[in-house]
Coordinates of C-alpha atoms and ligand atoms in Angstrom, one line a residue:
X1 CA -61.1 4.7 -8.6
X2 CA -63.6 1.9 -10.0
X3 CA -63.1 -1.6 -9.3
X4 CA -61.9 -1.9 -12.8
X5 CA -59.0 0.8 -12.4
X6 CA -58.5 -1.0 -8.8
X7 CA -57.7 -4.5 -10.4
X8 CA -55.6 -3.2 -13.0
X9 CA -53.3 -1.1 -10.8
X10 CA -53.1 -4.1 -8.5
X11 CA -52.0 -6.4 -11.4
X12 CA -49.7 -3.3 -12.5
X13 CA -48.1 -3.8 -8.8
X14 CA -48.0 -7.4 -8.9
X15 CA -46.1 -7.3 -11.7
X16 CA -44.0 -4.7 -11.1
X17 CA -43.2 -6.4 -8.2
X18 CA -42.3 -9.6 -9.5
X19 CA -39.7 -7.8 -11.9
X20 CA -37.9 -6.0 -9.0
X21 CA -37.3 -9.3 -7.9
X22 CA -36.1 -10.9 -10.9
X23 CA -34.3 -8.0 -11.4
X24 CA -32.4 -8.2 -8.0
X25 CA -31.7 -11.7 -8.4
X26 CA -30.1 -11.5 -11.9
X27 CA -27.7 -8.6 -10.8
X28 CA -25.0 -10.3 -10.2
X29 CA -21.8 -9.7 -8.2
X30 CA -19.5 -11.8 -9.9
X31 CA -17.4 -9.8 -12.8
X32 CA -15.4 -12.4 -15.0
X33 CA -12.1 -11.2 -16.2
X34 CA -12.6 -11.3 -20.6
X35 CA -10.2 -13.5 -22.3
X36 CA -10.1 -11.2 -25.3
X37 CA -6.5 -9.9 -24.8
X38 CA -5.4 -12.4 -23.0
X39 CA -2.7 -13.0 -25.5
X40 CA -1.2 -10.1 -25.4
X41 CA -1.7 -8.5 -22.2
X42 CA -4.8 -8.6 -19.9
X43 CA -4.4 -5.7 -17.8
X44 CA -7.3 -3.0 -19.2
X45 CA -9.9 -6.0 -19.1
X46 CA -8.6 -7.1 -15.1
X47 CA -8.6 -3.7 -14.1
X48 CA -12.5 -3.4 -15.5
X49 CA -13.5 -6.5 -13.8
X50 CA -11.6 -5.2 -10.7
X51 CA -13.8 -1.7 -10.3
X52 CA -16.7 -3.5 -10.6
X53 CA -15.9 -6.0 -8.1
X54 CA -14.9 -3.1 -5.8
X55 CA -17.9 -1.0 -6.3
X56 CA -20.2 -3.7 -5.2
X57 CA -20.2 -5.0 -1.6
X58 CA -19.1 -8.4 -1.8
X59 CA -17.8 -8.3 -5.2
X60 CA -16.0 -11.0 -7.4
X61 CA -13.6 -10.4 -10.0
X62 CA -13.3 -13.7 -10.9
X63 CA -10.2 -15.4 -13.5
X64 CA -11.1 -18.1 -15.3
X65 CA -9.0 -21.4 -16.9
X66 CA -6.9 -20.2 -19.0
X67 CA -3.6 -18.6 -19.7
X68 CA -3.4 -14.9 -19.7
X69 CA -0.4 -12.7 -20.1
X70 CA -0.2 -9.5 -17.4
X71 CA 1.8 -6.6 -17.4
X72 CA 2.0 -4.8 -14.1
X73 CA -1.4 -3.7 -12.2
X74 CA -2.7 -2.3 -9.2
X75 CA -5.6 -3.1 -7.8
X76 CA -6.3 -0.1 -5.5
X77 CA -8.6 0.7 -2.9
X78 CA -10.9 1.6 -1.1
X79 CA -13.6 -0.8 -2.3
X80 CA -17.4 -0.9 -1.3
X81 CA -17.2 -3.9 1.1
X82 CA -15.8 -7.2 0.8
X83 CA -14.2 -8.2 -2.3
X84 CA -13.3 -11.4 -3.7
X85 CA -10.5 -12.5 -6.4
X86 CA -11.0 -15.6 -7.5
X87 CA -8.4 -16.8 -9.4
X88 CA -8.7 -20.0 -11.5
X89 CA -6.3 -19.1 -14.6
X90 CA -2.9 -19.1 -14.9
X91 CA -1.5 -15.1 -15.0
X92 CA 2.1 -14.6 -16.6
X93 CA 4.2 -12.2 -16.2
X94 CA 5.9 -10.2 -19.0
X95 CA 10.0 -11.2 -19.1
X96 CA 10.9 -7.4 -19.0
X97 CA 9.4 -6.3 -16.1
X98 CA 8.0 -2.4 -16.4
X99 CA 11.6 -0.2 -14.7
X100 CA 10.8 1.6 -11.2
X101 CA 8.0 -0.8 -10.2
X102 CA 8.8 -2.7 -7.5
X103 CA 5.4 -5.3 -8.0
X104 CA 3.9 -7.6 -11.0
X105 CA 0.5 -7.5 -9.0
X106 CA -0.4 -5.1 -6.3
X107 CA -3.5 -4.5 -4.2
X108 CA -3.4 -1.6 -2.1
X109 CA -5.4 0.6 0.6
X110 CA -8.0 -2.3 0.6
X111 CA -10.3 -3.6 3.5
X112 CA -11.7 -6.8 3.5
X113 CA -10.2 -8.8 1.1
X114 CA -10.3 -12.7 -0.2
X115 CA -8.0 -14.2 -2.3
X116 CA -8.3 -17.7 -3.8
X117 CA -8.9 -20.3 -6.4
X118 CA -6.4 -23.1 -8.2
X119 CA -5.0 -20.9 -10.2
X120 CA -1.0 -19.6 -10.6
X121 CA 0.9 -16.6 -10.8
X122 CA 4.0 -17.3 -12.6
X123 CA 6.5 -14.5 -12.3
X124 CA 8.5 -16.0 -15.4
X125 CA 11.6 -15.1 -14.1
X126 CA 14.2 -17.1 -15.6
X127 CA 15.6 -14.7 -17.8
X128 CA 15.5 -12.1 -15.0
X129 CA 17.4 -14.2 -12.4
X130 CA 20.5 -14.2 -14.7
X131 CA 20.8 -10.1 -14.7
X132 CA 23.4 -8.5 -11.6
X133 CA 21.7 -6.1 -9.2
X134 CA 18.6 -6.7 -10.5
X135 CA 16.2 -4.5 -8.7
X136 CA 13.6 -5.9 -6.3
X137 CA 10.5 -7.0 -7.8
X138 CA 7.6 -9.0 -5.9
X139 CA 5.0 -10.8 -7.7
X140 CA 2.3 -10.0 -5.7
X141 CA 2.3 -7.0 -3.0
X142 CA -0.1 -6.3 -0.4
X143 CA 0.4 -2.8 0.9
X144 CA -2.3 -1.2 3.4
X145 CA -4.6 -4.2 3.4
X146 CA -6.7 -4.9 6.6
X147 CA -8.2 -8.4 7.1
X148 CA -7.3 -10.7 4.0
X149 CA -7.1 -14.0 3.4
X150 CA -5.3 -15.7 0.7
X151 CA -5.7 -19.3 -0.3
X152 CA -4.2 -21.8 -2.4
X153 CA -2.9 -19.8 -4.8
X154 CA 0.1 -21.1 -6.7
X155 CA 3.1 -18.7 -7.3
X156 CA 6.0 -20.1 -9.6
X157 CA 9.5 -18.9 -10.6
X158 CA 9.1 -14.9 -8.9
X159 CA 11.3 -12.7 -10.0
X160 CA 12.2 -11.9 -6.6
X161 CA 9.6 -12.2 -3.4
X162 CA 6.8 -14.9 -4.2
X163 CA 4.1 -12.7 -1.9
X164 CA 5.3 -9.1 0.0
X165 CA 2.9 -8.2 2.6
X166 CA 3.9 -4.5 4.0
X167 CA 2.2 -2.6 6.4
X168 CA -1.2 -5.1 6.8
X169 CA -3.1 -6.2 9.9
X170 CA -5.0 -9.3 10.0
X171 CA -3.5 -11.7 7.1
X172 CA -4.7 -14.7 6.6
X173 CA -2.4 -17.0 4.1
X174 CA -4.2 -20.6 3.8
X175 CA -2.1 -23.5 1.6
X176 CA -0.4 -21.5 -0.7
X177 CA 2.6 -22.7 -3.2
X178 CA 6.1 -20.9 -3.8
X179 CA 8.0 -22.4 -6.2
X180 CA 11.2 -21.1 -7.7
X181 CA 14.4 -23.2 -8.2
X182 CA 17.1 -23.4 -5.4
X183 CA 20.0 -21.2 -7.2
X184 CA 17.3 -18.7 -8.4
X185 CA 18.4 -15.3 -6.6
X186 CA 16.6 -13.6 -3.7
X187 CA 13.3 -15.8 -4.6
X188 CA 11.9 -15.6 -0.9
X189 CA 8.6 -17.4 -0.8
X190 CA 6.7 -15.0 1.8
X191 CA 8.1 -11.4 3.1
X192 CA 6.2 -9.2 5.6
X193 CA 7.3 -5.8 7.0
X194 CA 5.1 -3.5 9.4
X195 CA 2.4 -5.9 10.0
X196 CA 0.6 -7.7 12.7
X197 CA -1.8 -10.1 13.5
X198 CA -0.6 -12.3 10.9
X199 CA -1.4 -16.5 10.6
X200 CA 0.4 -18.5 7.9
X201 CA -0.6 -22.3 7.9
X202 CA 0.0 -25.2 5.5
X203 CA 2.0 -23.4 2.8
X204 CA 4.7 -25.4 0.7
X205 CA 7.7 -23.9 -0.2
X206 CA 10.3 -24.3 -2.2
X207 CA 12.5 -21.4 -3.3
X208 CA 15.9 -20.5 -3.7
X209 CA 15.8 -17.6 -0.8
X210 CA 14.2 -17.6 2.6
X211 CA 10.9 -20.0 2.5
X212 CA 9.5 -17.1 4.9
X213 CA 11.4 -14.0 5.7
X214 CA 10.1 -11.4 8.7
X215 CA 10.7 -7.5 8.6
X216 CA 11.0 -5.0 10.6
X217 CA 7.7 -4.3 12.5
X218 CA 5.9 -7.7 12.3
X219 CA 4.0 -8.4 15.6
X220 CA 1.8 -11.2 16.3
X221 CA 2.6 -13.8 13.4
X222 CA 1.6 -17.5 13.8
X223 CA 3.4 -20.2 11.6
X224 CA 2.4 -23.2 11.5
X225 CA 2.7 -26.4 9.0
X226 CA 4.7 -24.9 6.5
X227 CA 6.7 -27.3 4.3
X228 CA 9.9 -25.7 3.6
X229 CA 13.0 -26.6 1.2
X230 CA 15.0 -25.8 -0.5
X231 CA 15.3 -23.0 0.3
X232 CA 16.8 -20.8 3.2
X233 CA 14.5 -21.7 6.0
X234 CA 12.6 -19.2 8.2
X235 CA 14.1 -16.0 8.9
X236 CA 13.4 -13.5 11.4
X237 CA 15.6 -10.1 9.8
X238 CA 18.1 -9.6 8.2
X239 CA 17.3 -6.5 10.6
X240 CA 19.5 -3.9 11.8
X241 CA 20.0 -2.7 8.1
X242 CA 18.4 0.7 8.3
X243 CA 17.7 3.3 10.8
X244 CA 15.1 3.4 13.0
X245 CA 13.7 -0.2 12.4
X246 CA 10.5 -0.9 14.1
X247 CA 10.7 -4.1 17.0
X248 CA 9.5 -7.8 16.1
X249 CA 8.1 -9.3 18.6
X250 CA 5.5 -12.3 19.3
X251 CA 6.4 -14.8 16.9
X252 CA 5.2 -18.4 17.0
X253 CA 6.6 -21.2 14.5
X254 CA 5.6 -24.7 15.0
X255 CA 4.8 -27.7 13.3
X256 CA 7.3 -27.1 10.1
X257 CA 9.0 -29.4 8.1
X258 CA 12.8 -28.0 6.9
X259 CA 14.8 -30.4 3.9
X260 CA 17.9 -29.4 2.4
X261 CA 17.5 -25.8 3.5
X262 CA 20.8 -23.7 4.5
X263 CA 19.1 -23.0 7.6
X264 CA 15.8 -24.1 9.8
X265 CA 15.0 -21.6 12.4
X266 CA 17.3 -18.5 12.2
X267 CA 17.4 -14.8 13.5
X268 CA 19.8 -12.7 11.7
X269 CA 21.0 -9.0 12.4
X270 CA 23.3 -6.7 10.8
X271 CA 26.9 -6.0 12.5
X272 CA 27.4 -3.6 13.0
X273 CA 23.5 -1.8 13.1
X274 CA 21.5 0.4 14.7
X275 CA 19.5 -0.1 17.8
X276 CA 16.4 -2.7 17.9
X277 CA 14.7 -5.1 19.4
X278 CA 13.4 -9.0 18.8
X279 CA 11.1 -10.6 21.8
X280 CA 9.2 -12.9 22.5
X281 CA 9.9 -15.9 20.1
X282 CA 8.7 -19.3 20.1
X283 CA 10.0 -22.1 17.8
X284 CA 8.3 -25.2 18.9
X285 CA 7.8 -28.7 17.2
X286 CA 9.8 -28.5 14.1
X287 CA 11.3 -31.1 12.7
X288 CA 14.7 -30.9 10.3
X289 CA 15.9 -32.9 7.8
X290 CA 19.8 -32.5 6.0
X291 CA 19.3 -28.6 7.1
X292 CA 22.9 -26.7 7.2
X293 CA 22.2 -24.4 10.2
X294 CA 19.1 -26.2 11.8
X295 CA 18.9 -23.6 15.4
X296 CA 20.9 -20.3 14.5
X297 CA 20.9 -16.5 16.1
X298 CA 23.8 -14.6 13.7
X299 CA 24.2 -11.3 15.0
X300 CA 26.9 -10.3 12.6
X301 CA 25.2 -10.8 9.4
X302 CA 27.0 -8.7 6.4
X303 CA 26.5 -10.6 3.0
X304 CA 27.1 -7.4 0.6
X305 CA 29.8 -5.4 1.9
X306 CA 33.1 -6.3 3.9
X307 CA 31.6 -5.1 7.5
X308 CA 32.9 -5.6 10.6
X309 CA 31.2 -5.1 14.5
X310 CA 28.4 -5.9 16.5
X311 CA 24.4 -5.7 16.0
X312 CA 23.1 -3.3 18.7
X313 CA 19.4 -5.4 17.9
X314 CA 18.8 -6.7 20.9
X315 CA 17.7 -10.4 21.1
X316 CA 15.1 -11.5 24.1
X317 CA 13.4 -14.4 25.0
X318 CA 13.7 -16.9 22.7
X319 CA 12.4 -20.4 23.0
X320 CA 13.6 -23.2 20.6
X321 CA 11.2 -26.7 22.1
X322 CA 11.1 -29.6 20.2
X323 CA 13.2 -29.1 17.1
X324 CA 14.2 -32.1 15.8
X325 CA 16.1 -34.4 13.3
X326 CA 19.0 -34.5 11.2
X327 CA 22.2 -31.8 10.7
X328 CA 24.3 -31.3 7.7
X329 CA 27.1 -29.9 9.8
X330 CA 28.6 -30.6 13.1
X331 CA 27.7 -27.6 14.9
X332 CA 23.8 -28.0 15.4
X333 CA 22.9 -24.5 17.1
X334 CA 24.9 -21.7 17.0
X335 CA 24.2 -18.5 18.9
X336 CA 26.6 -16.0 18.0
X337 CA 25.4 -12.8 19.3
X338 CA 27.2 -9.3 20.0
X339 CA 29.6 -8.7 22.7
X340 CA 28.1 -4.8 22.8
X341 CA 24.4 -6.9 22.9
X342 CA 24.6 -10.3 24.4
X343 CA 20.8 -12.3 23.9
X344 CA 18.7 -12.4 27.0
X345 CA 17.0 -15.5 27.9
X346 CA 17.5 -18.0 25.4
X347 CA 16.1 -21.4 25.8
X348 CA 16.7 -24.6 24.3
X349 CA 14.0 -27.3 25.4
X350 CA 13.2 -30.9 24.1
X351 CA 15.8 -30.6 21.0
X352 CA 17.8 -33.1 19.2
X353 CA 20.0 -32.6 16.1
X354 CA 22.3 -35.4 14.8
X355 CA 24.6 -35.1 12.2
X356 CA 25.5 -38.5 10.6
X357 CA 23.8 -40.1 13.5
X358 CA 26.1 -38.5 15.6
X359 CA 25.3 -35.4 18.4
X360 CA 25.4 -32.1 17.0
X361 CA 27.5 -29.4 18.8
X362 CA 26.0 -25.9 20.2
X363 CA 28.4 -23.0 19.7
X364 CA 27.1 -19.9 21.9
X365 CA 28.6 -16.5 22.5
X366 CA 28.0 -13.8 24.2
X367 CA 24.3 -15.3 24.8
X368 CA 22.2 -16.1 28.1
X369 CA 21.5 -19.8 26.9
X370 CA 19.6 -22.7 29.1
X371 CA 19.5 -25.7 27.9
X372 CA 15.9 -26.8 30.2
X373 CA 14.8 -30.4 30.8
X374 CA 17.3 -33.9 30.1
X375 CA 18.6 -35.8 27.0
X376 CA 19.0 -32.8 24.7
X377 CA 21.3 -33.1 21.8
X378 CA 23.2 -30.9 22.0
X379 CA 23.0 -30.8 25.8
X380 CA 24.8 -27.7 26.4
X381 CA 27.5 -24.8 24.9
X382 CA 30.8 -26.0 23.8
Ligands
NAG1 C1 -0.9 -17.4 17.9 O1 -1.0 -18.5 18.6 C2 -1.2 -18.3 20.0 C3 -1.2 -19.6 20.8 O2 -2.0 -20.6 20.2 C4 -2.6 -17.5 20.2 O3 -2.8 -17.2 21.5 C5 -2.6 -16.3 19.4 O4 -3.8 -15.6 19.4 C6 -2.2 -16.6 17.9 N1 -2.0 -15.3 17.2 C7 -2.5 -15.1 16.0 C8 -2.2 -13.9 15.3 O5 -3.2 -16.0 15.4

């Protein structure tokens, strides 16, 4: 090679060199949903921006402002690595939702997940709310998805569930809205079944079902801050509906706020039922305000059918500390639990329920229930 050759090939490499690099940098990982159909429905042009986001490791599918209409998608797994959804539009659901799909938007058999942006889902469910026996729809549906987080997003009028989160470990849910008016039907602002290791902080609320609603199978859940009402409150169950339900167990609540809600803290279980089990819960700081059933264990729940008999779900260790403020009924607590089944090791610490500024009333049966510590209102079973 002369020195000639030499100089050339090293300019060659220089520059070839340089263009790698630009060309690295320019790749990008972001893939922006197109607005061109988002009209009429957006779904081919999310699902586009979706593979690509999930073929790169730490993709972005990213939504911008701006309204688009959505018919029902899945955004399926396995992906590359991480993968990002940022959502700053608003999505709208079609009135007539597609028959036999039980989702608006799913994602499924995805690892590694983020959810986020100021942007809504709005299930547009008026019309829907108004039809009997409508089947169960959810506006968005996690399904075998390990380690997500989901933040901020805004969910309005659901036709049914706000969020579903079935068979997930590691679920992160960070300020989240879930709003739906009180009367609308089975609106329940967060479901989860067959999960565990699951943290819900600083969501608001406001539904016409359960704010949060807990499934057979959900282990390890942390709630905490959650503004709730109206709405039905948090519930652990209904259980005891099927066979063969799967136990709930380590369950934390605390530092929730509950207004005009039918109920603050409940546990509810079908009578008669099955065999199960619920351990190992702590409600703890939670303060109630014009709440119907503020403390309540119902072990013969049956809203659909005339049913008659006791829940063989066993209830254990139960702690209600520090749940405060106003009743919208006379009885304050009321542990009703089945004669076949009696709850084990119910405590009541540091509570104090009034009802027109007068002392609420506990009503207990068939339950091992301490009331620990002094000045509790109420201070012990009637
Ligand atoms: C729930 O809170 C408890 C007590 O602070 C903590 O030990 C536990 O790790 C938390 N669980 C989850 C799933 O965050």
């Amino acid at each position: 090679m002369d020195s000639n050759c030499l100089s050339q090939s090293i300019v060659i490499f220089f520059l070839l060199s340089i263009w790698s690099t630009l060309h690295v940098h320019c790749q990008s990982n972001i893939f922006t949903v197109s607005q061109s159909r988002a009209k009429t429905n957006s779904k081919e042009d999310f699902l586009v921006a979706w593979k690509k986001a999930c073929e790169t490791d730490g993709g972005t599918i990213s939504v911008p402002q701006g309204n688009y209409q959505l018919s029902d998608v899945e955004f399926l797994g396995p992906c590359i690595g991480k993968t990002n959804f940022v959502l700053d539009g608003t999505l709208i659901a079609p009135e007539v939702p597609t028959p036999n799909i039980d989702y608006w938007i799913m994602f499924r058999n995805v690892d590694s997940l983020s959810m986020s942006g100021t942007g809504t889902i709005d299930g547009n469910g008026a019309s829907y709310w108004k039809i009997k026996k409508a089947p169960f729809i959810t506006s968005l549906k996690l399904e075998h998805v390990n380690n997500v987080n989901i933040r901020d997003i805004h969910s309005i009028n659901s036709k049914k569930f706000h969020f579903n989160i079935n068979n997930c470990k590691g679920v992160t849910i960070t300020n989240i809205h879930a709003i739906a008016p009180a009367d609308s039907p089975n609106t329940d602002g967060i479901h989860l079944g067959k999960s565990e290791n699951i943290r819900v902080s600083g969501a608001n609320i406001a539904t016409g079902d359960d704010c949060i609603s807990i499934g057979d199978g959900v282990t390890y859940m942390n709630i905490t801050g959650v503004n709730c009402g109206p709405g039905h409150g948090i519930s652990i169950g209904s259980l005891g509906r099927y066979q063969e339900e799967k136990e709930v167990r380590s369950i934390r609540v605390t530092n929730c706020n509950f207004k005009n809600t039918q109920n603050g803290l409940r546990i509810k279980t079908f009578g008669p039922s099955p065999p199960g089990l619920v351990s190992d819960i702590t409600f703890e700081g939670n303060v109630v305000d014009n709440v119907d059933n503020p403390i309540i264990i119902d072990q013969h729940y049956c809203p659909h059918t005339t049913c008659e008999g006791d829940s063989s779900v066993s209830i254990k260790r139960v702690k209600f500390i520090d749940i405060r403020g106003s009743s919208n009924a006379a009885i304050g607590v009321k542990i009703d639990c089945s004669k076949s089944q009696p709850c084990e090791d119910i405590e009541l610490k540091g509570v104090s329920l009034t009802f027109n500024g007068q002392p609420t009333t506990a009503l207990c049966s068939s339950a091992d229930v301490k009331f620990l510590g002094n000045n509790q209102i109420p201070s012990s079973c009637s």
